[in-house]
Amino acid sequence: MATLGLDVERGMFLGIDFGTTNSVISVYDFKEGDVHTIPIDGSNVFPTAIQFEIDLEDPNKLSRIFGIQAKEAAIIYPESTVLSIKRLLGSGQKIKIQVEDKEYEFEPEQIAGEILGYLKQKADEYVQEELGIAGEFSGCVITVPANSTDKQKKMTKEAAKLAGFDEENIYLRLEPAAAAISYAVNERKNKKVLVYDFGGGTFDACILNIEMDEENEPNISILSTYGDNHLGGNDIDKMMMDLIYEEFKNMTNGEIDLFDLEVDDGVSKRQKKTALVRLQQVATQAKERLSTAKSTKVVLAPFLQEPKMININMEISKEAFLHHKRVNSLGDKPEIVEKMEGKSVEDLIDKTLETVDECLKAAALQESDIDEIFLVGGSSAMPRIHEKIKEKFNKDPFKSKMSPALSISRGAAYYCNMIMMPTVRGPIVHEKTIHPLGLEIAGRRFMEIVEEGLDIPKEGLTIEADELLTTNFDHVTSMAIVVYENTKPSGTEKEKDFVYQEGMKRLAGTSLRGIPAASKGEEKVKVIFHVGQDNMLKVMAKSMSTDGVETELSVDELYE
Ligand SMILES: Nc1ncnc2c1ncn2[C@@H]1O[C@H](COP(=O)(O)OP(=O)(O)OP(=O)(O)O)[C@@H](O)[C@H]1O
Ligand SMILES: [Mg+2]
């Protein structure tokens, strides 16, 4: 058996790709200088799923089932199973589950914490039992989508804390940068690489610059990143579900609405819920089969038993699937329905390519400047994506020997090594600020404080605004501090910036209160921005007069 050179003395760090659909954990082997993916319940890819049950020993307690078993249990117990929790982190939405007529409520980060806790426990057991290493993982690098909000990042950190990792040893890093590391470890040429990551819930595009240093080690920096936090394999599943649901509506003359649990159409709530979960699972399977087959059979027999037996048995071709335009709301929220109605899988793929265009524009690059396209994420397995990328870039995407599902977690494990052993040679990621950050000042103007592309050192980047802010009126005792990010492509003119211009994103706002009442312009306020290596921003504002007051806000606080 392989012996992993994990080093208890230095502490043990786990690299975690916490995905919407699947999670993967890897560790860095100090002896081999290589990364190992830890199998969980017999597989490298762990479905991010949890199911609750009443504890057999104590009926007042809940017990938990994780991963593939939970995912499969969702068919029978949809109301006590939670899938795709990552989508809800930072949303403020509560998770309601029902176990044998009892209702329970959780915060999304609690659910995510339970799942991460299970992954940690499995990793701990693996090193102790399989490798005979005494110790447990106290730290981790968790990857987050490139354009996740600070709130989502904060909640991811919170979940890791709940899972039992030491707070000061939880590091967040960007998914595409992690993917880039796993690409760059074997790379010895200067290159510009597009990371195209199409997962279960999100799409991310990221352009990286890889440059060899004097010691011929790859140095990676992010040139630009764009993403869609609500576009993924789940949405493609819905296209397939829609196609099957149309068949169901034809068979039942539209008399049964599976998505309306309250309407009395002769089908029980329970039957509907079970039918929907089965529909979802069969749709995912059919979709995945169409990545290798021209056509596939979809069989749901029986689909419903009461009030009459409904069997679905249909043949779906790849062409029909790619071009079917969605017509049903499928229980989605109005804003999602609006986004997806009338759209086809082709349209969704085109949408990912529009995001790629934004990313190219922001880096002031053309398609022809890109040397390599690295496909990451389960949904990237669709051959239509390869074709469209080839059409666009005039070259085939990079063919990796490694499964695209594992590269982010492996990159996270390399990151662990970098954090613990900063002197060891290997790929280096230069964390940089992605977009300019600043404040709204008089006349709705944007005052840039942090430039884009600045190196973020280990301890974070602290920048004081060049100018002090002053009060605009006599005797005011508070001042609005409103933080903006300028997401406008860096290649464009920026001579007059106003906060209402396209590309300006309001990140947060607060008021500095308790400023001494004085004449207009007399009171001065100093503003300091701090950007951490995980790209999280903190803003501090301080009144400069003798009994100065201070305020501090992290960007998520007043976001939205
Ligand atoms: N062969 C395939 N063809 C098409 N889609 C596939 C294939 N294999 C996996 N998928 C899809 O990939 C998605 C899961 O991808 P992945 O595991 O990369 O997502 P994730 O990391 O959980 O999500 P995210 O990165 O958005 O948080 C699922 O929607 C799955 O159906
Ligand atoms: Mg992913």
Coordinates of C-alpha atoms and ligand atoms in Angstrom, one line a residue:
M1 CA 0.0 0.0 0.0
A2 CA 1.2 3.5 -0.8
T3 CA 2.3 5.4 2.2
L4 CA 1.4 9.0 2.2
G5 CA 4.0 11.4 3.4
L6 CA 1.6 13.5 5.4
D7 CA 3.4 15.2 8.2
V8 CA 1.6 15.3 11.5
E9 CA 4.3 17.6 12.9
R10 CA 3.4 20.3 10.4
G11 CA -0.3 19.8 10.8
M12 CA -2.4 18.1 8.3
F13 CA -4.3 20.0 5.6
L14 CA -7.0 18.7 3.3
G15 CA -7.8 20.1 -0.2
I16 CA -11.5 20.2 -0.7
D17 CA -13.5 20.9 -3.8
F18 CA -16.9 21.5 -2.3
G19 CA -19.2 21.3 -5.3
T20 CA -22.9 21.8 -5.8
T21 CA -23.3 18.2 -7.0
N22 CA -20.1 16.5 -6.1
S23 CA -17.2 17.0 -3.7
V24 CA -13.7 15.7 -4.0
I25 CA -11.0 15.7 -1.3
S26 CA -7.2 15.4 -1.9
V27 CA -4.0 15.6 0.1
Y28 CA -0.5 16.5 -0.7
D29 CA 2.1 13.8 -0.2
F30 CA 5.3 15.4 1.1
K31 CA 7.4 12.3 0.4
E32 CA 6.3 11.8 -3.2
G33 CA 5.8 15.5 -3.9
D34 CA 2.5 14.4 -5.4
V35 CA -1.2 14.7 -4.8
H36 CA -3.6 11.8 -3.8
T37 CA -7.3 11.9 -4.0
I38 CA -8.9 10.2 -1.0
P39 CA -11.7 7.8 -1.9
I40 CA -14.9 8.3 0.1
D41 CA -17.2 5.3 0.4
G42 CA -15.3 3.7 -2.4
S43 CA -15.3 6.5 -4.9
N44 CA -13.2 9.6 -5.7
V45 CA -16.3 11.7 -6.3
F46 CA -18.6 12.2 -3.4
P47 CA -22.2 13.3 -4.1
T48 CA -22.8 16.5 -2.0
A49 CA -25.9 15.1 -0.3
I50 CA -27.3 14.5 3.1
Q51 CA -30.4 12.7 4.4
F52 CA -31.8 12.8 7.9
E53 CA -33.5 10.0 9.8
I54 CA -34.9 9.5 13.3
D55 CA -32.2 8.0 15.4
L56 CA -33.0 4.4 16.2
E57 CA -31.7 4.7 19.8
D58 CA -33.1 8.1 20.7
P59 CA -36.3 9.2 18.8
N60 CA -35.7 12.8 19.9
K61 CA -32.5 12.9 17.8
L62 CA -31.7 12.9 14.1
S63 CA -29.1 10.7 12.5
R64 CA -27.5 11.4 9.1
I65 CA -26.7 9.5 5.9
F66 CA -24.3 11.0 3.4
G67 CA -23.2 10.9 -0.2
I68 CA -24.4 8.3 -2.7
Q69 CA -26.8 6.7 -0.2
A70 CA -28.4 10.0 0.6
K71 CA -28.6 10.9 -3.1
E72 CA -30.4 7.6 -3.8
A73 CA -32.6 8.0 -0.8
A74 CA -33.9 11.2 -2.3
I75 CA -36.1 9.2 -4.5
I76 CA -38.0 7.7 -1.5
Y77 CA -37.5 10.4 1.0
P78 CA -37.3 13.7 -0.9
E79 CA -38.5 15.8 2.1
S80 CA -35.7 14.6 4.4
T81 CA -32.9 14.8 1.9
V82 CA -30.9 17.9 1.0
L83 CA -29.1 18.2 -2.4
S84 CA -27.2 21.2 -4.0
I85 CA -26.7 23.0 -0.7
K86 CA -23.8 25.1 -2.1
R87 CA -26.3 27.0 -4.2
L88 CA -28.0 28.3 -1.0
L89 CA -24.9 29.3 1.0
G90 CA -25.2 33.0 1.8
S91 CA -28.7 33.2 0.5
G92 CA -30.3 33.6 3.9
Q93 CA -32.8 30.9 2.9
K94 CA -33.6 28.4 5.6
I95 CA -33.5 24.7 4.9
K96 CA -36.7 23.0 5.9
I97 CA -36.8 19.2 6.2
Q98 CA -39.4 16.8 7.3
V99 CA -38.7 13.5 9.0
E100 CA -41.6 11.3 9.9
D101 CA -44.1 14.2 10.3
K102 CA -41.7 16.3 12.3
E103 CA -40.3 19.5 10.8
Y104 CA -36.8 20.7 11.3
E105 CA -35.1 23.9 10.1
F106 CA -31.4 24.5 9.4
E107 CA -29.2 27.3 8.1
P108 CA -27.5 26.4 4.8
E109 CA -24.1 26.6 6.4
Q110 CA -25.1 24.1 9.1
I111 CA -26.0 21.6 6.3
A112 CA -22.8 22.3 4.5
G113 CA -20.9 22.0 7.8
E114 CA -22.4 18.5 8.4
I115 CA -21.3 17.4 4.9
L116 CA -17.8 18.9 5.3
G117 CA -17.7 17.3 8.7
Y118 CA -18.4 13.9 7.1
L119 CA -15.6 14.5 4.5
K120 CA -13.2 15.4 7.3
Q121 CA -14.1 12.3 9.3
K122 CA -13.6 10.1 6.3
A123 CA -10.3 11.7 5.5
D124 CA -9.2 11.3 9.2
E125 CA -10.2 7.7 9.2
Y126 CA -8.4 7.1 5.9
V127 CA -5.1 8.4 7.1
Q128 CA -5.4 6.7 10.5
E129 CA -6.7 3.3 9.4
E130 CA -5.4 2.9 5.9
L131 CA -2.0 4.6 6.4
G132 CA -1.4 4.3 10.1
I133 CA -0.8 8.0 10.5
A134 CA -1.8 9.3 13.9
G135 CA -3.5 12.6 13.7
E136 CA -6.3 14.4 12.1
F137 CA -6.9 17.2 9.6
S138 CA -6.9 20.5 11.4
G139 CA -6.7 22.8 8.3
C140 CA -8.0 22.9 4.8
V141 CA -8.1 24.7 1.6
I142 CA -11.6 24.9 0.2
T143 CA -12.2 26.2 -3.2
V144 CA -15.0 28.6 -4.1
P145 CA -16.3 29.8 -7.4
A146 CA -14.3 32.8 -8.8
N147 CA -17.2 35.2 -8.7
S148 CA -18.8 34.1 -5.4
T149 CA -19.8 37.0 -3.2
D150 CA -18.1 37.7 0.1
K151 CA -21.2 36.4 1.9
Q152 CA -20.9 33.0 0.1
K153 CA -17.2 32.9 1.1
K154 CA -18.0 33.7 4.6
M155 CA -20.6 31.0 4.9
T156 CA -18.3 28.5 3.3
K157 CA -15.7 29.3 6.0
E158 CA -18.4 29.1 8.7
A159 CA -19.4 25.6 7.4
A160 CA -15.7 24.5 7.6
K161 CA -15.6 25.8 11.1
L162 CA -18.7 23.8 12.0
A163 CA -17.1 20.8 10.4
G164 CA -14.3 20.9 13.0
F165 CA -11.4 22.6 11.1
D166 CA -9.5 25.2 13.1
E167 CA -10.8 28.6 12.2
E168 CA -7.3 30.1 11.6
N169 CA -6.4 27.2 9.3
I170 CA -9.3 27.5 6.9
Y171 CA -8.2 28.9 3.6
L172 CA -10.4 29.8 0.7
R173 CA -9.0 29.8 -2.8
L174 CA -10.6 30.2 -6.2
E175 CA -11.7 27.2 -8.1
P176 CA -10.2 28.2 -11.5
A177 CA -6.8 29.0 -9.9
A178 CA -6.8 25.6 -8.3
A179 CA -7.6 24.0 -11.6
A180 CA -4.8 26.0 -13.1
I181 CA -2.3 24.6 -10.7
S182 CA -3.2 21.0 -11.5
Y183 CA -2.8 22.0 -15.1
A184 CA 0.5 23.9 -14.6
V185 CA 2.4 21.3 -12.6
N186 CA 3.5 19.6 -15.7
E187 CA 3.8 22.7 -17.8
R188 CA 7.2 24.3 -18.7
K189 CA 6.2 26.9 -21.2
N190 CA 4.8 30.4 -21.0
K191 CA 1.1 30.3 -21.8
K192 CA -2.2 31.9 -21.6
V193 CA -4.8 29.4 -20.5
L194 CA -8.6 29.6 -20.4
V195 CA -10.1 27.5 -17.7
Y196 CA -13.6 26.6 -18.7
D197 CA -15.3 25.1 -15.6
F198 CA -18.9 23.9 -16.2
G199 CA -20.1 22.1 -13.1
G200 CA -23.4 21.2 -11.6
G201 CA -24.5 24.6 -10.4
T202 CA -22.1 27.2 -11.7
F203 CA -20.1 28.1 -14.8
D204 CA -16.8 29.9 -14.4
A205 CA -14.4 31.2 -17.0
C206 CA -11.0 32.3 -16.0
I207 CA -7.9 33.4 -18.0
L208 CA -4.6 32.7 -16.5
N209 CA -1.1 33.7 -17.4
I210 CA 1.5 31.0 -16.8
E211 CA 5.1 32.2 -16.9
M212 CA 8.2 30.2 -16.1
D213 CA 10.5 31.8 -13.5
E214 CA 14.3 31.6 -13.4
E215 CA 14.1 28.1 -11.8
N216 CA 11.7 27.0 -14.5
E217 CA 8.7 26.8 -12.2
P218 CA 5.4 27.9 -13.4
N219 CA 4.1 31.2 -11.9
I220 CA 0.4 31.6 -12.3
S221 CA -1.6 34.8 -12.2
I222 CA -5.3 35.4 -12.9
L223 CA -5.8 37.8 -15.7
S224 CA -9.5 37.9 -15.5
T225 CA -12.5 35.9 -14.3
Y226 CA -16.1 35.9 -15.0
G227 CA -18.8 33.5 -14.0
D228 CA -22.5 32.7 -13.7
N229 CA -23.4 31.4 -10.3
H230 CA -26.7 30.1 -11.6
L231 CA -25.8 28.1 -14.7
G232 CA -24.8 24.5 -14.5
G233 CA -25.5 20.9 -15.2
N234 CA -28.6 21.2 -13.0
D235 CA -30.1 23.6 -15.5
I236 CA -29.3 21.2 -18.4
D237 CA -31.0 18.5 -16.4
K238 CA -34.1 20.7 -16.4
M239 CA -34.1 20.8 -20.2
M240 CA -34.2 17.0 -20.3
M241 CA -36.9 17.0 -17.6
D242 CA -38.9 19.4 -19.6
L243 CA -38.7 17.2 -22.6
I244 CA -39.9 14.2 -20.6
Y245 CA -42.5 16.3 -18.8
E246 CA -44.0 17.3 -22.2
E247 CA -44.5 13.6 -23.0
F248 CA -46.1 13.2 -19.6
K249 CA -48.5 16.1 -20.2
N250 CA -49.5 14.6 -23.6
M251 CA -50.2 11.2 -22.0
T252 CA -52.3 12.8 -19.2
N253 CA -54.0 15.5 -21.4
G254 CA -52.5 18.1 -19.0
E255 CA -54.8 17.0 -16.3
I256 CA -52.1 16.3 -13.7
D257 CA -49.7 19.0 -12.4
L258 CA -46.8 17.3 -10.7
F259 CA -45.4 20.6 -9.5
D260 CA -48.5 21.8 -7.8
L261 CA -48.6 19.7 -4.6
E262 CA -51.8 21.4 -3.3
V263 CA -54.1 20.9 -6.3
D264 CA -56.5 18.0 -6.2
D265 CA -55.9 16.1 -9.3
G266 CA -56.1 12.6 -7.8
V267 CA -52.3 12.2 -7.2
S268 CA -51.1 12.3 -3.7
K269 CA -48.4 14.7 -2.5
R270 CA -46.1 11.9 -1.7
Q271 CA -46.5 10.3 -5.2
K272 CA -45.8 13.6 -6.8
K273 CA -42.7 14.2 -4.8
T274 CA -41.3 10.8 -5.5
A275 CA -42.2 11.0 -9.2
L276 CA -40.3 14.4 -9.4
V277 CA -37.2 13.1 -7.8
R278 CA -37.3 10.1 -10.1
L279 CA -37.9 12.3 -13.1
Q280 CA -34.8 14.4 -12.1
Q281 CA -32.6 11.4 -11.6
V282 CA -33.6 9.7 -14.9
A283 CA -33.2 13.0 -16.7
T284 CA -29.6 13.4 -15.4
Q285 CA -28.7 9.9 -16.4
A286 CA -30.2 10.3 -19.9
K287 CA -28.3 13.6 -20.3
E288 CA -25.0 12.0 -19.3
R289 CA -25.6 9.1 -21.6
L290 CA -26.1 11.5 -24.5
S291 CA -22.5 12.6 -24.0
T292 CA -21.5 9.3 -25.5
A293 CA -24.6 8.1 -27.4
K294 CA -26.5 9.5 -30.3
S295 CA -29.8 8.5 -28.7
T296 CA -31.1 7.1 -25.4
K297 CA -34.1 5.5 -24.0
V298 CA -35.9 7.0 -21.0
V299 CA -38.0 4.5 -19.1
L300 CA -40.1 5.4 -16.1
A301 CA -42.4 2.4 -15.5
P302 CA -44.4 2.8 -13.5
F303 CA -44.2 6.6 -13.2
L304 CA -47.5 7.0 -11.4
Q305 CA -49.8 4.3 -10.1
E306 CA -52.8 6.2 -8.8
P307 CA -55.4 7.3 -10.1
K308 CA -54.2 5.5 -13.2
M309 CA -51.0 3.7 -14.2
I310 CA -48.7 6.0 -16.2
N311 CA -45.6 4.4 -17.9
I312 CA -43.1 6.6 -19.7
N313 CA -41.1 5.0 -22.4
M314 CA -39.5 7.3 -24.9
E315 CA -36.4 7.5 -27.1
I316 CA -34.6 10.8 -27.1
S317 CA -32.0 11.7 -29.7
K318 CA -29.1 14.0 -28.9
E319 CA -30.3 16.5 -31.5
A320 CA -33.8 16.6 -30.0
F321 CA -32.2 17.2 -26.6
L322 CA -29.8 19.9 -27.7
H323 CA -32.5 21.9 -29.5
H324 CA -35.6 21.4 -27.3
K325 CA -36.8 24.7 -26.0
R326 CA -37.9 24.7 -22.4
V327 CA -41.6 25.4 -21.9
N328 CA -42.5 24.4 -18.3
S329 CA -41.7 26.2 -15.1
L330 CA -40.8 22.9 -13.4
G331 CA -41.3 24.3 -9.9
D332 CA -38.6 26.9 -10.4
K333 CA -38.8 30.5 -9.0
P334 CA -40.1 33.1 -11.4
E335 CA -36.7 34.7 -12.0
I336 CA -35.2 31.3 -13.0
V337 CA -38.2 30.6 -15.2
E338 CA -37.8 33.9 -16.9
K339 CA -34.1 33.2 -17.5
M340 CA -34.7 29.6 -18.9
E341 CA -38.0 29.8 -20.7
G342 CA -37.7 29.3 -24.4
K343 CA -34.0 28.4 -24.0
S344 CA -32.4 25.2 -25.3
V345 CA -29.2 23.4 -24.2
E346 CA -27.5 25.0 -27.2
D347 CA -28.5 28.4 -25.9
L348 CA -27.1 27.6 -22.5
I349 CA -23.8 26.5 -24.0
D350 CA -23.8 29.8 -26.0
K351 CA -24.4 31.6 -22.8
T352 CA -21.2 30.0 -21.3
L353 CA -19.3 31.3 -24.4
E354 CA -20.7 34.8 -23.9
T355 CA -19.2 34.6 -20.4
V356 CA -15.9 33.5 -22.0
D357 CA -16.2 36.6 -24.2
E358 CA -16.6 38.9 -21.2
C359 CA -13.5 37.2 -19.7
L360 CA -11.5 37.8 -22.9
K361 CA -12.6 41.4 -23.1
A362 CA -11.7 42.0 -19.4
A363 CA -8.2 40.7 -20.1
A364 CA -8.0 42.6 -23.3
L365 CA -7.3 39.4 -25.2
Q366 CA -8.5 37.8 -28.5
E367 CA -9.4 34.2 -29.0
S368 CA -6.1 33.8 -30.9
D369 CA -4.1 34.9 -27.8
I370 CA -5.2 31.8 -25.9
D371 CA -2.7 29.0 -26.0
E372 CA -4.7 26.4 -24.2
I373 CA -8.3 25.7 -23.2
F374 CA -8.5 23.6 -20.0
L375 CA -12.0 22.0 -19.5
V376 CA -13.0 21.4 -15.9
G377 CA -16.2 20.2 -14.3
G378 CA -18.6 17.4 -15.1
S379 CA -20.8 19.3 -17.6
S380 CA -17.7 19.9 -19.8
A381 CA -17.9 16.3 -20.8
M382 CA -20.6 17.2 -23.3
P383 CA -19.2 16.8 -26.8
R384 CA -21.2 19.7 -28.1
I385 CA -19.1 21.9 -25.8
H386 CA -15.8 20.6 -27.3
E387 CA -17.2 21.3 -30.8
K388 CA -18.3 24.8 -29.9
I389 CA -14.9 25.6 -28.2
K390 CA -13.1 24.3 -31.3
E391 CA -15.2 26.5 -33.6
K392 CA -14.5 29.5 -31.4
F393 CA -10.9 29.1 -30.7
N394 CA -9.9 27.1 -33.8
K395 CA -8.2 24.5 -31.6
D396 CA -9.1 21.5 -29.6
P397 CA -9.3 21.8 -25.8
F398 CA -6.4 20.3 -23.8
K399 CA -6.7 16.6 -23.4
S400 CA -6.0 15.8 -19.8
K401 CA -5.1 12.3 -18.6
M402 CA -6.9 13.2 -15.4
S403 CA -10.6 13.3 -14.9
P404 CA -11.9 16.9 -15.2
A405 CA -13.9 16.1 -12.0
L406 CA -10.7 15.8 -9.9
S407 CA -8.5 18.7 -11.0
I408 CA -9.9 21.4 -8.7
S409 CA -9.5 19.3 -5.6
R410 CA -6.0 18.3 -6.6
G411 CA -5.2 22.0 -7.1
A412 CA -6.5 22.6 -3.6
A413 CA -4.1 20.0 -2.3
Y414 CA -1.2 21.8 -4.0
Y415 CA -2.4 24.9 -2.4
C416 CA -2.2 23.2 1.0
N417 CA 1.4 22.5 0.3
M418 CA 2.1 26.0 -0.7
I419 CA 0.5 27.4 2.5
M420 CA 2.4 25.0 4.8
M421 CA 5.7 24.9 2.9
P422 CA 6.1 28.3 1.2
T423 CA 9.7 27.7 0.5
V424 CA 9.2 24.5 -1.5
R425 CA 9.5 24.8 -5.3
G426 CA 6.5 24.1 -7.4
P427 CA 3.8 26.1 -9.2
I428 CA 3.2 29.4 -7.5
V429 CA -0.1 31.3 -7.7
H430 CA 0.2 35.1 -7.5
E431 CA -3.0 36.2 -5.8
K432 CA -3.9 39.5 -7.3
T433 CA -6.8 41.9 -7.0
I434 CA -9.2 41.1 -9.8
H435 CA -11.1 44.4 -10.2
P436 CA -10.6 48.0 -9.0
L437 CA -12.3 48.8 -5.7
G438 CA -13.3 52.2 -4.4
L439 CA -15.8 54.5 -2.8
E440 CA -18.7 56.6 -4.0
I441 CA -17.8 60.3 -3.4
A442 CA -19.6 63.6 -4.0
G443 CA -21.3 63.9 -7.4
R444 CA -21.8 60.1 -7.5
R445 CA -18.2 59.8 -8.6
F446 CA -16.1 56.7 -8.1
M447 CA -12.9 57.2 -6.2
E448 CA -10.6 54.2 -6.9
I449 CA -8.6 53.0 -3.9
V450 CA -7.4 49.6 -4.8
E451 CA -6.1 49.1 -8.4
E452 CA -6.7 45.9 -10.3
G453 CA -3.8 43.5 -10.7
L454 CA -2.0 44.3 -7.5
D455 CA -0.2 41.5 -5.8
I456 CA -1.9 40.4 -2.6
P457 CA 0.8 39.3 0.0
K458 CA 0.2 36.6 2.5
E459 CA -0.9 38.9 5.2
G460 CA -3.3 40.7 2.8
L461 CA -3.1 44.0 1.1
T462 CA -3.8 47.2 3.1
I463 CA -4.3 50.4 1.2
E464 CA -5.2 53.8 2.6
A465 CA -7.1 56.2 0.4
D466 CA -4.9 59.0 -1.0
E467 CA -7.5 61.6 -0.1
L468 CA -9.3 62.1 3.2
L469 CA -13.1 62.3 2.9
T470 CA -14.7 65.4 4.2
T471 CA -18.1 66.3 5.4
N472 CA -20.3 68.0 2.7
F473 CA -22.6 69.9 5.0
D474 CA -22.5 71.8 8.3
H475 CA -23.0 69.9 11.5
V476 CA -23.5 66.5 10.0
T477 CA -22.5 63.7 12.3
S478 CA -22.5 60.7 10.0
M479 CA -21.0 59.9 6.6
A480 CA -22.1 57.3 4.1
I481 CA -19.4 54.9 3.1
V482 CA -20.4 53.1 0.0
V483 CA -18.1 50.6 -1.6
Y484 CA -18.0 49.8 -5.3
E485 CA -16.2 47.4 -7.5
N486 CA -15.4 48.4 -11.1
T487 CA -16.0 45.3 -13.1
K488 CA -15.5 47.2 -16.4
P489 CA -13.0 45.6 -18.7
S490 CA -9.6 46.9 -18.0
G491 CA -8.9 47.5 -21.7
T492 CA -11.5 50.3 -21.9
E493 CA -11.2 54.0 -21.2
K494 CA -11.7 55.0 -17.7
E495 CA -11.2 58.7 -17.6
K496 CA -14.5 59.7 -15.9
D497 CA -15.9 57.1 -13.6
F498 CA -19.3 57.4 -12.0
V499 CA -20.8 54.8 -9.8
Y500 CA -24.0 54.5 -12.0
Q501 CA -21.9 53.5 -15.0
E502 CA -22.2 50.1 -16.5
G503 CA -19.9 47.6 -14.9
M504 CA -20.0 49.3 -11.4
K505 CA -21.1 46.9 -8.8
R506 CA -22.2 48.1 -5.4
L507 CA -20.6 45.8 -2.8
A508 CA -21.6 47.3 0.5
G509 CA -22.6 50.4 2.3
T510 CA -22.6 51.7 5.8
S511 CA -22.6 54.9 7.7
L512 CA -19.8 56.2 9.9
R513 CA -21.7 57.7 12.8
G514 CA -20.7 59.9 15.7
I515 CA -18.5 62.3 13.8
P516 CA -18.3 65.5 15.9
A517 CA -20.6 68.2 14.6
A518 CA -18.6 70.9 12.9
S519 CA -18.7 73.2 9.9
K520 CA -18.7 71.7 6.4
G521 CA -15.4 70.3 5.3
E522 CA -13.8 70.5 8.7
E523 CA -14.2 66.9 9.7
K524 CA -12.0 64.5 7.9
V525 CA -12.3 60.7 7.5
K526 CA -9.6 58.3 6.6
V527 CA -10.6 55.2 4.7
I528 CA -8.6 52.0 4.6
F529 CA -9.2 49.0 2.3
H530 CA -7.9 45.5 3.2
V531 CA -8.1 42.7 0.7
G532 CA -7.2 39.2 1.9
Q533 CA -5.6 36.4 -0.2
D534 CA -9.1 34.9 -0.5
N535 CA -10.1 38.2 -2.1
M536 CA -12.4 39.1 0.7
L537 CA -12.5 42.9 1.4
K538 CA -12.7 44.8 4.6
V539 CA -13.2 48.5 4.7
M540 CA -12.3 50.7 7.7
A541 CA -13.4 54.3 8.1
K542 CA -12.1 56.5 10.8
S543 CA -12.9 60.0 11.8
M544 CA -9.6 62.0 12.2
S545 CA -10.6 64.4 14.9
T546 CA -9.3 63.9 18.5
D547 CA -12.2 61.8 19.7
G548 CA -12.3 59.9 16.4
V549 CA -14.8 57.1 15.9
E550 CA -14.2 54.1 13.7
T551 CA -16.4 51.9 11.7
E552 CA -15.5 48.7 9.9
L553 CA -17.5 46.7 7.5
S554 CA -16.9 43.5 5.6
V555 CA -18.4 43.6 2.2
D556 CA -21.1 41.0 2.7
E557 CA -22.8 42.9 5.5
L558 CA -24.9 45.2 3.5
Y559 CA -24.7 43.5 0.2
E560 CA -27.7 43.3 -2.1
Ligands
LIG1 N1 -20.8 12.7 -19.1 C1 -21.4 13.8 -18.7 N2 -22.2 14.5 -19.6 C2 -22.8 15.6 -19.2 N3 -22.9 16.0 -18.0 C3 -22.2 15.4 -17.1 C4 -21.4 14.2 -17.4 N4 -20.8 13.8 -16.2 C5 -21.2 14.6 -15.2 N5 -22.0 15.6 -15.7 C6 -22.7 16.6 -15.0 O1 -21.8 17.4 -14.3 C7 -22.4 18.0 -13.2 C8 -21.5 17.8 -12.0 O2 -20.3 18.4 -12.3 P1 -19.2 18.7 -11.1 O3 -19.1 17.5 -10.3 O4 -18.0 19.3 -11.8 O5 -20.1 19.8 -10.4 P2 -19.8 20.5 -9.0 O6 -18.4 20.7 -8.8 O7 -20.6 19.7 -8.0 O8 -20.6 21.9 -9.2 P3 -20.1 23.4 -9.1 O9 -18.7 23.4 -9.5 O10 -21.0 24.1 -10.0 O11 -20.3 23.7 -7.7 C9 -23.7 17.3 -13.0 O12 -24.8 18.2 -13.5 C10 -23.6 16.1 -13.9 O13 -24.8 15.6 -14.4
MG2 MG -17.1 22.3 -9.3

